[in-house]
Coordinates of C-alpha atoms in Angstrom, one line a residue:
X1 CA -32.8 15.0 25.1
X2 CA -32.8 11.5 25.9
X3 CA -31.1 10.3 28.8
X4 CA -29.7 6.5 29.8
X5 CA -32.6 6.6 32.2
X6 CA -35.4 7.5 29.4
X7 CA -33.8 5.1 27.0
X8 CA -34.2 2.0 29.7
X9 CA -38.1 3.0 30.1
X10 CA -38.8 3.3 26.4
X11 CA -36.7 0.0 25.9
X12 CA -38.5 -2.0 29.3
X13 CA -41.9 -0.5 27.1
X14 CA -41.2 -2.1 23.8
X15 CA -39.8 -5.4 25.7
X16 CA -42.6 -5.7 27.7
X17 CA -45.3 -4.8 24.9
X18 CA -43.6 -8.2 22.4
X19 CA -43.4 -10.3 25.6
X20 CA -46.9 -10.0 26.2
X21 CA -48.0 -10.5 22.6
X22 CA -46.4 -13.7 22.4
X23 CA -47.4 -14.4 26.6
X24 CA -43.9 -14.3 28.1
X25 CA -44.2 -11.4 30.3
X26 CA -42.9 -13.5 32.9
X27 CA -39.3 -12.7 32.0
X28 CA -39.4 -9.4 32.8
X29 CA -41.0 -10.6 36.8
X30 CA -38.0 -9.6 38.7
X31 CA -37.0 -6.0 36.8
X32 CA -38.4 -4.1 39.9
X33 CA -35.4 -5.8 41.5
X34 CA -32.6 -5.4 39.2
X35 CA -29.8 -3.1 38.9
X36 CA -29.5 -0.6 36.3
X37 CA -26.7 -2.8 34.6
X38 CA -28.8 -6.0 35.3
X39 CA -31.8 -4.7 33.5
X40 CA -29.8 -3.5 30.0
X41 CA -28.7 -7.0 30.8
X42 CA -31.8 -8.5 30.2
X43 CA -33.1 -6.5 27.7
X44 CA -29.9 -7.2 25.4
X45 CA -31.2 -10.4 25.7
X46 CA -34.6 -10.0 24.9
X47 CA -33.6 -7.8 21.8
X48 CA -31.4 -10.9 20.6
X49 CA -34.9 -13.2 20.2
X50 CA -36.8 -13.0 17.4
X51 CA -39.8 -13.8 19.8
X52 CA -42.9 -14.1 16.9
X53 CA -40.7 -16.9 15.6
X54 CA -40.0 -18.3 18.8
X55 CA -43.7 -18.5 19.4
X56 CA -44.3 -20.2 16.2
X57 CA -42.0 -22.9 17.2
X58 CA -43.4 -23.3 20.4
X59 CA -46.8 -24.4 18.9
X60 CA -44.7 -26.5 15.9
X61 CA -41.9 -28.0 18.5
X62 CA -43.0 -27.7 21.6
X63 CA -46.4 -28.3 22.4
X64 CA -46.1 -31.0 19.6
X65 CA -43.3 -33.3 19.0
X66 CA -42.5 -33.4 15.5
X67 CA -42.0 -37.3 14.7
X68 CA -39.4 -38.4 12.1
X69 CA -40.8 -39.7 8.9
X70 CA -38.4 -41.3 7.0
X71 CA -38.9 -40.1 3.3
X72 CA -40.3 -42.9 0.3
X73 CA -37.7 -43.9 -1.7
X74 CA -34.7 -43.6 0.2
X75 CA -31.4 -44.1 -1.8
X76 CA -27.5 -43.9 -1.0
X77 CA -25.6 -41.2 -2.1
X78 CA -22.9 -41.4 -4.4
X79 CA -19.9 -40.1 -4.2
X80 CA -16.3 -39.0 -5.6
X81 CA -14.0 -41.9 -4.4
X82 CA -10.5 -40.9 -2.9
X83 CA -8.4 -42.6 -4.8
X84 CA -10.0 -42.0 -8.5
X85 CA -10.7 -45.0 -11.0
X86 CA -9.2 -44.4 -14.2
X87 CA -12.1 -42.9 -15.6
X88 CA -11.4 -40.2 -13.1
X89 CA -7.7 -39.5 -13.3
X90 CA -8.0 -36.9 -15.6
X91 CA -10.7 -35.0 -14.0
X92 CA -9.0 -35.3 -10.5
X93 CA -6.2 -33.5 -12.0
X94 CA -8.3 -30.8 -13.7
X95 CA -10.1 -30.1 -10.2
X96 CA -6.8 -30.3 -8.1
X97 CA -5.5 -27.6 -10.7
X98 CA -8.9 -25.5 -10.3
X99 CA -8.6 -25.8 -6.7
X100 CA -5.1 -24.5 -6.2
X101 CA -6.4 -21.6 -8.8
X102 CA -8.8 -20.4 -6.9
X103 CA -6.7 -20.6 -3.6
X104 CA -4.1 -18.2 -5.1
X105 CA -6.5 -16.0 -6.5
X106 CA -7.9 -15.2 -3.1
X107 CA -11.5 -17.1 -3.5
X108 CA -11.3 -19.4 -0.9
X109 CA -12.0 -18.5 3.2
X110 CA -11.7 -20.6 5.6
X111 CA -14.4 -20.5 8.3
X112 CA -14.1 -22.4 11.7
X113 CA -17.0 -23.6 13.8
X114 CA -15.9 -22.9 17.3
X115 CA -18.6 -22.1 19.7
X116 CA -18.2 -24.6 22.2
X117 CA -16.6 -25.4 25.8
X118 CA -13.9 -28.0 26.8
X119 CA -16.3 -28.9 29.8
X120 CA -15.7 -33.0 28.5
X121 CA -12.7 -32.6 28.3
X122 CA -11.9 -31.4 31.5
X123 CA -10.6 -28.5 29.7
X124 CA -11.6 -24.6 31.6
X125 CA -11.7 -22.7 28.4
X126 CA -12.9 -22.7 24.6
X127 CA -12.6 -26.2 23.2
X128 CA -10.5 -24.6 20.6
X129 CA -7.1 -24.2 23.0
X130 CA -7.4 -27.7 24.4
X131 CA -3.8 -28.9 23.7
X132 CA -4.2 -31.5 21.0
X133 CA -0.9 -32.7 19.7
X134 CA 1.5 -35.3 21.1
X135 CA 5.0 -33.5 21.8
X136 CA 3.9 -29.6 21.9
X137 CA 0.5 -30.0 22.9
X138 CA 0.0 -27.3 20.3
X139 CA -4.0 -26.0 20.6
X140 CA -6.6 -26.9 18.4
X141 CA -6.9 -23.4 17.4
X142 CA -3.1 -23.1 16.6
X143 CA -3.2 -26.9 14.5
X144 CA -5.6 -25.2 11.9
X145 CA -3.6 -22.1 12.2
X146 CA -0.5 -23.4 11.4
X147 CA -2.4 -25.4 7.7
X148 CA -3.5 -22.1 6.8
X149 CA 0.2 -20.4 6.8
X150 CA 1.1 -23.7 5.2
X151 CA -1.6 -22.3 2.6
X152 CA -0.8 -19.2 2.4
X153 CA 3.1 -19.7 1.3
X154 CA 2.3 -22.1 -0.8
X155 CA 0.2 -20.5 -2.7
X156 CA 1.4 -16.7 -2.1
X157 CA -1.7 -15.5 -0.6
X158 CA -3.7 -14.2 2.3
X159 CA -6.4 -16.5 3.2
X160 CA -9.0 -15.0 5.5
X161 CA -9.9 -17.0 8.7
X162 CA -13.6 -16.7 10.3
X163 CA -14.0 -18.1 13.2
X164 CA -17.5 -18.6 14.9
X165 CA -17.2 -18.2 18.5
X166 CA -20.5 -18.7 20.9
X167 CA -21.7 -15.7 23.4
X168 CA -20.3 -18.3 26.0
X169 CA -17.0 -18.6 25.0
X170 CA -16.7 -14.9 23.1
X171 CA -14.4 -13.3 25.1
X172 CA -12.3 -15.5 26.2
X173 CA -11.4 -16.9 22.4
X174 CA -10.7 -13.0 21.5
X175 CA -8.1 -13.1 24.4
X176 CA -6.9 -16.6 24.0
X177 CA -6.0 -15.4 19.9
X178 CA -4.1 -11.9 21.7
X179 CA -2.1 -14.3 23.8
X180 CA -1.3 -16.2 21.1
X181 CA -0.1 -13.7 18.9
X182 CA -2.8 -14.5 16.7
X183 CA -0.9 -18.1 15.6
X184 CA 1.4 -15.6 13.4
X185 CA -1.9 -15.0 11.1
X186 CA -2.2 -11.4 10.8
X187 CA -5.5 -10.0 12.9
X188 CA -6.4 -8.2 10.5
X189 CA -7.2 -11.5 8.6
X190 CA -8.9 -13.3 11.6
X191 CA -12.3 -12.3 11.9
X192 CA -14.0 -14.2 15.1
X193 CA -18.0 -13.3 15.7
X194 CA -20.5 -15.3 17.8
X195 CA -23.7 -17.7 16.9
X196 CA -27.0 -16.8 17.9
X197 CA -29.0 -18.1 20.6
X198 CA -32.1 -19.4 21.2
X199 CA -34.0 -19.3 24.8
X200 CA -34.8 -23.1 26.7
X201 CA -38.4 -24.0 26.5
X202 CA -40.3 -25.2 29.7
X203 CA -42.2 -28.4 27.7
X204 CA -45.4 -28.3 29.5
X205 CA -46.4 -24.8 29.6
X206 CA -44.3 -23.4 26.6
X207 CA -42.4 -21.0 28.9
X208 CA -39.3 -19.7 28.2
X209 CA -36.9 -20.3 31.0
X210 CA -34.9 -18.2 33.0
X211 CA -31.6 -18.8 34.2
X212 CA -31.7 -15.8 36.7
X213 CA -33.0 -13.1 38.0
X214 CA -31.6 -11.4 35.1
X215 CA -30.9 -13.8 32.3
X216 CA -32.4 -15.9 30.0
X217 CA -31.6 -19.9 29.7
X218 CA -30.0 -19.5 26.8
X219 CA -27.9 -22.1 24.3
X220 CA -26.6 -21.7 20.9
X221 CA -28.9 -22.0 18.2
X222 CA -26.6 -25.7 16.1
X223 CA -24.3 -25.9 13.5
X224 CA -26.7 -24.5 11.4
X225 CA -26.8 -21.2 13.2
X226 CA -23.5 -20.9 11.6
X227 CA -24.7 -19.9 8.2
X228 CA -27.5 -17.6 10.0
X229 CA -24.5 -16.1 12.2
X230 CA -22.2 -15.4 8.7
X231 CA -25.2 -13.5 7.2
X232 CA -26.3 -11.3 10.3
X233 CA -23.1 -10.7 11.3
X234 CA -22.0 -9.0 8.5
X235 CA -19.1 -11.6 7.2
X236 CA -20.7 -12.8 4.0
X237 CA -20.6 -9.1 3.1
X238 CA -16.9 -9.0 4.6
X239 CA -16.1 -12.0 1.8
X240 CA -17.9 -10.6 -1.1
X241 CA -15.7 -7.0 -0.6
X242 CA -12.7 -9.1 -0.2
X243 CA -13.7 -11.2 -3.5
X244 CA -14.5 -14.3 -1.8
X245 CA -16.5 -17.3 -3.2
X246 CA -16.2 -20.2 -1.4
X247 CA -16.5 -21.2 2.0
X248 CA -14.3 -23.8 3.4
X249 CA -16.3 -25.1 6.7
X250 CA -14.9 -27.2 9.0
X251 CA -14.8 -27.7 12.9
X252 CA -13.0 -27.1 15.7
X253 CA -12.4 -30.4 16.9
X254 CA -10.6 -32.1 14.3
X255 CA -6.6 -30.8 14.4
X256 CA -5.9 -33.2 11.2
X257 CA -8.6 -31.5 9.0
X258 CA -7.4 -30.3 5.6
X259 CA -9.0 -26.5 6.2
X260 CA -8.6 -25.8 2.6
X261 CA -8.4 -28.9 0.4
X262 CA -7.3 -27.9 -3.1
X263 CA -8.7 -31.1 -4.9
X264 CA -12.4 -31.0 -2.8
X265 CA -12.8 -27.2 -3.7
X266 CA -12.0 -28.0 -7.3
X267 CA -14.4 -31.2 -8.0
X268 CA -17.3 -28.5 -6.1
X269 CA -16.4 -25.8 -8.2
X270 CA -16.0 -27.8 -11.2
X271 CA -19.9 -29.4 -10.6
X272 CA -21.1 -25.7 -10.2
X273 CA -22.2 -26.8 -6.3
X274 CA -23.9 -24.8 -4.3
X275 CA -22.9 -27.3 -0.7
X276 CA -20.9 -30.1 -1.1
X277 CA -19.5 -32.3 1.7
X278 CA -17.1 -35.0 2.3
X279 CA -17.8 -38.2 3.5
X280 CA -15.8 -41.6 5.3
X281 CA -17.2 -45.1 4.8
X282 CA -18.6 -46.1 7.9
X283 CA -16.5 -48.6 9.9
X284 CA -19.8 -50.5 10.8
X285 CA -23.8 -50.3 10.1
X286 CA -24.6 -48.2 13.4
X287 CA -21.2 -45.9 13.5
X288 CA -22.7 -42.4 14.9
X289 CA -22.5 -40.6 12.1
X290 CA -25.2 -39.1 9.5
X291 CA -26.2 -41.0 6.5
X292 CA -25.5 -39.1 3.3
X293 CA -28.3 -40.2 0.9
X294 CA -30.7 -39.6 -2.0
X295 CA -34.0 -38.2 -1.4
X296 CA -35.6 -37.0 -4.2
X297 CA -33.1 -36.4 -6.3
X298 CA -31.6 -34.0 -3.5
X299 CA -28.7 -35.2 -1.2
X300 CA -30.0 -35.1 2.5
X301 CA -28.3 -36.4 5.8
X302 CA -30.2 -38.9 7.8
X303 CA -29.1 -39.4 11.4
X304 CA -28.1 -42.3 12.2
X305 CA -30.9 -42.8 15.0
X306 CA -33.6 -42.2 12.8
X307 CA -32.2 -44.8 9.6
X308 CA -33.9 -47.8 9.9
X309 CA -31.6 -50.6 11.6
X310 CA -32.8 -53.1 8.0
X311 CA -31.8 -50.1 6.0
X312 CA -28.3 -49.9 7.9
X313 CA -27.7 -53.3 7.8
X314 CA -28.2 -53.7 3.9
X315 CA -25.2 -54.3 1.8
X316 CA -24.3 -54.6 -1.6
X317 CA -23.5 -57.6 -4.1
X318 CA -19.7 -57.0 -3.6
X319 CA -20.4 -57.0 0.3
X320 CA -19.9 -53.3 1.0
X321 CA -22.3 -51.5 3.2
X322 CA -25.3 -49.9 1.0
X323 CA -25.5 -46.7 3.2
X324 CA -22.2 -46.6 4.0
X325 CA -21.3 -43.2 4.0
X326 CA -21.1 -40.7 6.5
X327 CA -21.1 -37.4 7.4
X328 CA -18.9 -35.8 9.3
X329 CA -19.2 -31.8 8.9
X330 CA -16.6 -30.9 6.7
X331 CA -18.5 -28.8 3.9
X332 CA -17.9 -26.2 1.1
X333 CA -20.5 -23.5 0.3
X334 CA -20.8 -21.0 -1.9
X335 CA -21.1 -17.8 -0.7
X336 CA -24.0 -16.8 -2.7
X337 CA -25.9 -19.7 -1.4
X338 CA -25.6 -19.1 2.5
X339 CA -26.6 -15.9 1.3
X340 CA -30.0 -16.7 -0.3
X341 CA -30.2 -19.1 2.8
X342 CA -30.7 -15.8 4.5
X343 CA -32.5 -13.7 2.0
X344 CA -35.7 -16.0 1.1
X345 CA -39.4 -14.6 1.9
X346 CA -40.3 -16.5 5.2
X347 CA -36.8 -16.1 7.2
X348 CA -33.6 -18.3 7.6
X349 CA -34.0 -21.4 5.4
X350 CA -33.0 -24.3 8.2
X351 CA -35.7 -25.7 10.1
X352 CA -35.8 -26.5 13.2
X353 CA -35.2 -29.8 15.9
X354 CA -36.5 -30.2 19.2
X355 CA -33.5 -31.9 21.9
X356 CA -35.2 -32.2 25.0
X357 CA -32.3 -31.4 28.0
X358 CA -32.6 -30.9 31.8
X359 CA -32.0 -27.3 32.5
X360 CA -31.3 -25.5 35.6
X361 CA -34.0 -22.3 36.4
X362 CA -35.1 -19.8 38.8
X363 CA -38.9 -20.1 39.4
X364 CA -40.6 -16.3 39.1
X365 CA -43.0 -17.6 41.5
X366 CA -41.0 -19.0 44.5
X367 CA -37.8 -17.6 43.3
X368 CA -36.1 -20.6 44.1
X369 CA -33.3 -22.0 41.9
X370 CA -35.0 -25.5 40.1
X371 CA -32.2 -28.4 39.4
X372 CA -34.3 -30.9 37.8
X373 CA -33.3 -34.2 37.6
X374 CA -35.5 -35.5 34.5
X375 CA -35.6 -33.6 31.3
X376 CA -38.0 -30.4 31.2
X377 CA -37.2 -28.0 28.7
X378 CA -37.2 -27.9 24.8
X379 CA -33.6 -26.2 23.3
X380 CA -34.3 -25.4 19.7
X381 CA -31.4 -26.1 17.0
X382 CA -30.6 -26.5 13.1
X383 CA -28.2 -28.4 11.7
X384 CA -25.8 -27.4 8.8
X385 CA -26.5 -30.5 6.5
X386 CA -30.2 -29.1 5.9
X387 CA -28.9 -27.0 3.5
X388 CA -27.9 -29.4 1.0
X389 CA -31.7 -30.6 0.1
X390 CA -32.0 -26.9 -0.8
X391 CA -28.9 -27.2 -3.0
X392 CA -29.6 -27.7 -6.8
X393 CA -26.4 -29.6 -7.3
X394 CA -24.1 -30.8 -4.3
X395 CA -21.4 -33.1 -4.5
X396 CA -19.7 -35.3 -1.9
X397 CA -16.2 -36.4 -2.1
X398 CA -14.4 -39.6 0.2
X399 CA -11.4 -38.6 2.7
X400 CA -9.1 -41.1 4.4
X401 CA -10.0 -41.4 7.9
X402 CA -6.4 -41.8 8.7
X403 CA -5.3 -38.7 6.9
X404 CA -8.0 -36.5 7.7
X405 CA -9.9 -37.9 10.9
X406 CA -8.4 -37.4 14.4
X407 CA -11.4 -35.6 16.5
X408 CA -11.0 -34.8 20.2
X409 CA -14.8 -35.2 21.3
X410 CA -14.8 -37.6 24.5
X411 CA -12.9 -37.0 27.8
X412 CA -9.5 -38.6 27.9
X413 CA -9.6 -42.2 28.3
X414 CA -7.9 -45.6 27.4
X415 CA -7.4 -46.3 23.8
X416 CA -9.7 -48.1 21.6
X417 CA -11.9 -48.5 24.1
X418 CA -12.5 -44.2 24.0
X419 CA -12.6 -43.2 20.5
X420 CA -12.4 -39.7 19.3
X421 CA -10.4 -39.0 22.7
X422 CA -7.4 -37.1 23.2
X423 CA -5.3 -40.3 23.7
X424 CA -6.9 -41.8 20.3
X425 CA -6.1 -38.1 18.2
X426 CA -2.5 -38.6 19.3
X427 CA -2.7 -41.8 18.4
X428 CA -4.0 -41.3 14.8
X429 CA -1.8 -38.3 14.4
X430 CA 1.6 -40.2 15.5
X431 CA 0.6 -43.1 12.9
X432 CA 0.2 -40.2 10.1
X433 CA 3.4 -39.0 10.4
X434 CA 5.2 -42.1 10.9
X435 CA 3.4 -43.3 7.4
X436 CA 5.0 -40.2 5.6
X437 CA 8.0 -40.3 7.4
X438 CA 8.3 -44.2 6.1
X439 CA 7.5 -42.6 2.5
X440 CA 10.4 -40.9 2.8
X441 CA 13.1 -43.5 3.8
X442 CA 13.1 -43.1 7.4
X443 CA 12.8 -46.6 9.4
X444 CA 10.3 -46.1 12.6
X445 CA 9.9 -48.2 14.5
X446 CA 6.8 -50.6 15.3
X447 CA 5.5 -52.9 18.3
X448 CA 4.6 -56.4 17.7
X449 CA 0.9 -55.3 16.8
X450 CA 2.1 -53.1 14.0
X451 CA 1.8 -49.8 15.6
X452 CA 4.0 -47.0 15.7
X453 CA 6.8 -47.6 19.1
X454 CA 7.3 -43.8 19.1
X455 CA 6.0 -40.2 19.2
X456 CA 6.0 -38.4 16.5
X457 CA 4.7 -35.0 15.1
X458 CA 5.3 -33.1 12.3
X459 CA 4.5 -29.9 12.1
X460 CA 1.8 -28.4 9.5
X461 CA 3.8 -25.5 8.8
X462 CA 6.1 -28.2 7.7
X463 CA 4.2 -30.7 5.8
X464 CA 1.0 -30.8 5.3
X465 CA 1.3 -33.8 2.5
X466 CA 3.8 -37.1 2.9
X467 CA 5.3 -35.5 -0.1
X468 CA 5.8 -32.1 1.2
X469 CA 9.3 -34.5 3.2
X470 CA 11.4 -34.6 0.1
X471 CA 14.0 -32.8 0.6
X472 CA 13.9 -32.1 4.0
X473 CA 16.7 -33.4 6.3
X474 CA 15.5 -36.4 7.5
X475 CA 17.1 -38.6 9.9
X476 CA 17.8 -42.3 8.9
X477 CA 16.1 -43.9 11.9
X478 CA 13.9 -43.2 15.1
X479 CA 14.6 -45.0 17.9
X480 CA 11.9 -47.3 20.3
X481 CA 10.7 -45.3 22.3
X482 CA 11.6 -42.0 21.2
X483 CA 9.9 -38.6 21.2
X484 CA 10.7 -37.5 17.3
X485 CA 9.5 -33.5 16.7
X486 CA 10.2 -31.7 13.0

């Protein structure tokens, strides 16, 4: 019979036995001091790490810094404009149709990338319930919430809502959704399940840190580890029982984001894409964001600290910037490709990047706690938009940045001189709704610089469209000054 006791040796045994075949026996020095609940502790931990891999990319990321080459023959992307040329009425209208078809049949997810802290924010808690709009201060979480339902009557169905949380911020997003009542989604329907993790790297030695006695320095594994995370933990094979075929991926951080965007899904679906992505023209040459080009033949993403500042700078005959658009991680996937993503001889698909980062650690040695205060480790990380060179068709598709473009990223701070801040998200989301509520007769009113002399928000379960207004009561006028809620 085996006993707790038994099971802990025979675990410590095998731990110990791949530590030392990859020469990381180190993190097991203080187990002679741990408690019983300390040492499954650490050996959950160790069981989390695929640890021949993560010696493989010690040698390939550590101990050598991969440099950036940028590829021959590097070419913009194109794309699908938002407003279509004439040419592209008709088809526009076919894939809006297609997309709303495959809404209501049930084909369509929506998945959320969630896994981080409001630490920037000065928010104690998942990013995800920082309050984000300008009158309720309605959570991040409970903005793409309240577009699904939107959704959902619309369309007369049940759209299922994953959610990737991180091991950091797990268990407080499950009890943040119970306190919520779940948004009014039904749980059943709201599957949350964390990324992976990957240990921090010591950069001289190759040693995998640890962050105490008892833990690993660990740190979620990118973006990319979402489309590890669906596969291993068991949601891809949630979708396919439920009939599900496309992914809708978006973040957390964006409370404007169309989560399910009827026309986008139907222009992929129509092009028989595997990935597609959207895209807004860059508001100048160096704008942070990843360059969506053509290497190839493939679509890639190049970051925009490794495009060449002559290649930024270039612009077209009619004066337009040549790479001009950029990324800005709103993607649809099928499922049968983040499937084979997982499924291909040689492990997950993504590779890898090195992001050197100063991280705290206890030193087995001295047992002293090390602050450093220059960067020592290596954290390993894949990005989502590697996928699309492994894509044999992928489309991308422009959004308005003042329909669709709000993010809270940067602590709050005065507006323009913070972008993609609290105060400049209220800001864009105000001017939104004051643009529909003008579409539908209502006089707001404007300061002297053209910009909206009120608050305003509109809820998504009410519109989620300027045209979704007709009809409603509308008042005939907002006041200066006023705080106007529907």
């Amino acid at each position: 019979m085996t006993t707790p006791a038994t099971d802990v040796t025979r675990r410590y045994d095998q731990a110990h036995a791949r530590l030392l075949d990859v020469n990381q026996e180190h993190v097991l020095h203080f187990w002679e001091t741990l408690t019983d609940q300390q040492r499954r502790q650490l050996l959950d931990q160790i069981d989390s790490v695929d640890w021949q891999e993560l010696h493989r990319l010690i040698q390939t990321h550590v101990q050598h810094k991969p440099e950036f080459e940028l590829p021959s023959g590097v070419e913009p992307a194109p794309w699908y404009p938002n407003v279509p040329t004439a040419a592209l009425k008709s088809r526009y209208e076919q894939a809006r149709r297609h997309g709303e078809e495959l809404i209501a049949a049930g084909k369509v997810a929506a998945f959320t990338v969630a896994g981080g802290q409001g630490t920037r924010l000065g928010w104690a808690g998942p990013k995800g319930g920082f309050p984000a709009t300008p009158i309720r201060g309605l959570p991040l979480f409970g903005c793409l919430a309240e577009y699904i339902q939107n959704m959902q009557a619309r369309h007369g169905v049940v759209i299922p809502w994953y959610i990737m949380t991180s091991p950091i911020n797990h268990a407080d997003t499950c009890a943040f959704f119970q306190q919520q009542g779940y948004f009014g989604l039904e749980p059943a329907h709201v599957m949350l399940f964390p990324q992976g993790m990957m240990p921090a790297i010591e950069m001289v030695a190759g040693k995998v840190l640890l962050e105490a006695k008892d833990a690993i320095a660990l740190s979620p594994n990118g973006h990319g580890g979402s489309l590890k995370a669906l596969y291993t933990s068991g949601t891809i094979a949630d979708m396919k029982k439920r009939g599900i075929e496309q992914i809708s991926y978006t973040q957390v951080d964006n409370p404007i984001v169309r989560v399910l965007d009827p026309l986008f899904i139907g222009l992929h679906a129509l092009d028989q894409a595997q990935m597609s992505s959207k895209m807004l023209p860059k508001r100048e040459p160096l704008e942070k964001l990843g360059n969506f080009c053509v290497v190839d033949g493939r679509i890639t993403v190049i970051e925009y600290s490794d495009l060449p500042e002559d290649l930024a700078y270039q612009r077209t005959g009619k004066g337009e910037l040549r790479f001009l658009a950029g990324s800005i991680a709103i993607h649809l996937l099928r499922v049968e490709f983040v499937e084979s993503l997982n499924t291909r001889a040689g492990g997950f698909a993504l590779p890898f990047h090195r992001a050197e980062k100063k991280v705290p650690y206890i030193e087995p040695e001295s047992e002293q706690t090390i602050k450093p205060t220059t960067v020592n480790a290596v954290k390993l990380e894949t990005f989502v938009f590697d996928a699309l060179p492994l894509c044999e068709t992928s489309i991308i598709y422009e959004t308005d940045r003042d329909d669709e473009f709000a993010p809270i990223k940067n602590a709050p701070g005065p507006a323009p001189e913070v972008l993609d801040s609290p105060v400049t998200s209220k800001l864009i989301q105000t001017a939104r709704a004051a643009r529909w509520l003008e579409a539908a007769g209502v006089a707001v009113p404007r300061k002297s610089d053209g910009s909206v002399d009120a608050v305003i928000e509109i809820k998504q379960t009410t519109a989620i469209y300027a045209d979704d207004l007709r009809g409603k009561p509308l008042p005939k006028a907002i006041a200066p000054g006023e705080q106007f809620f529907m």
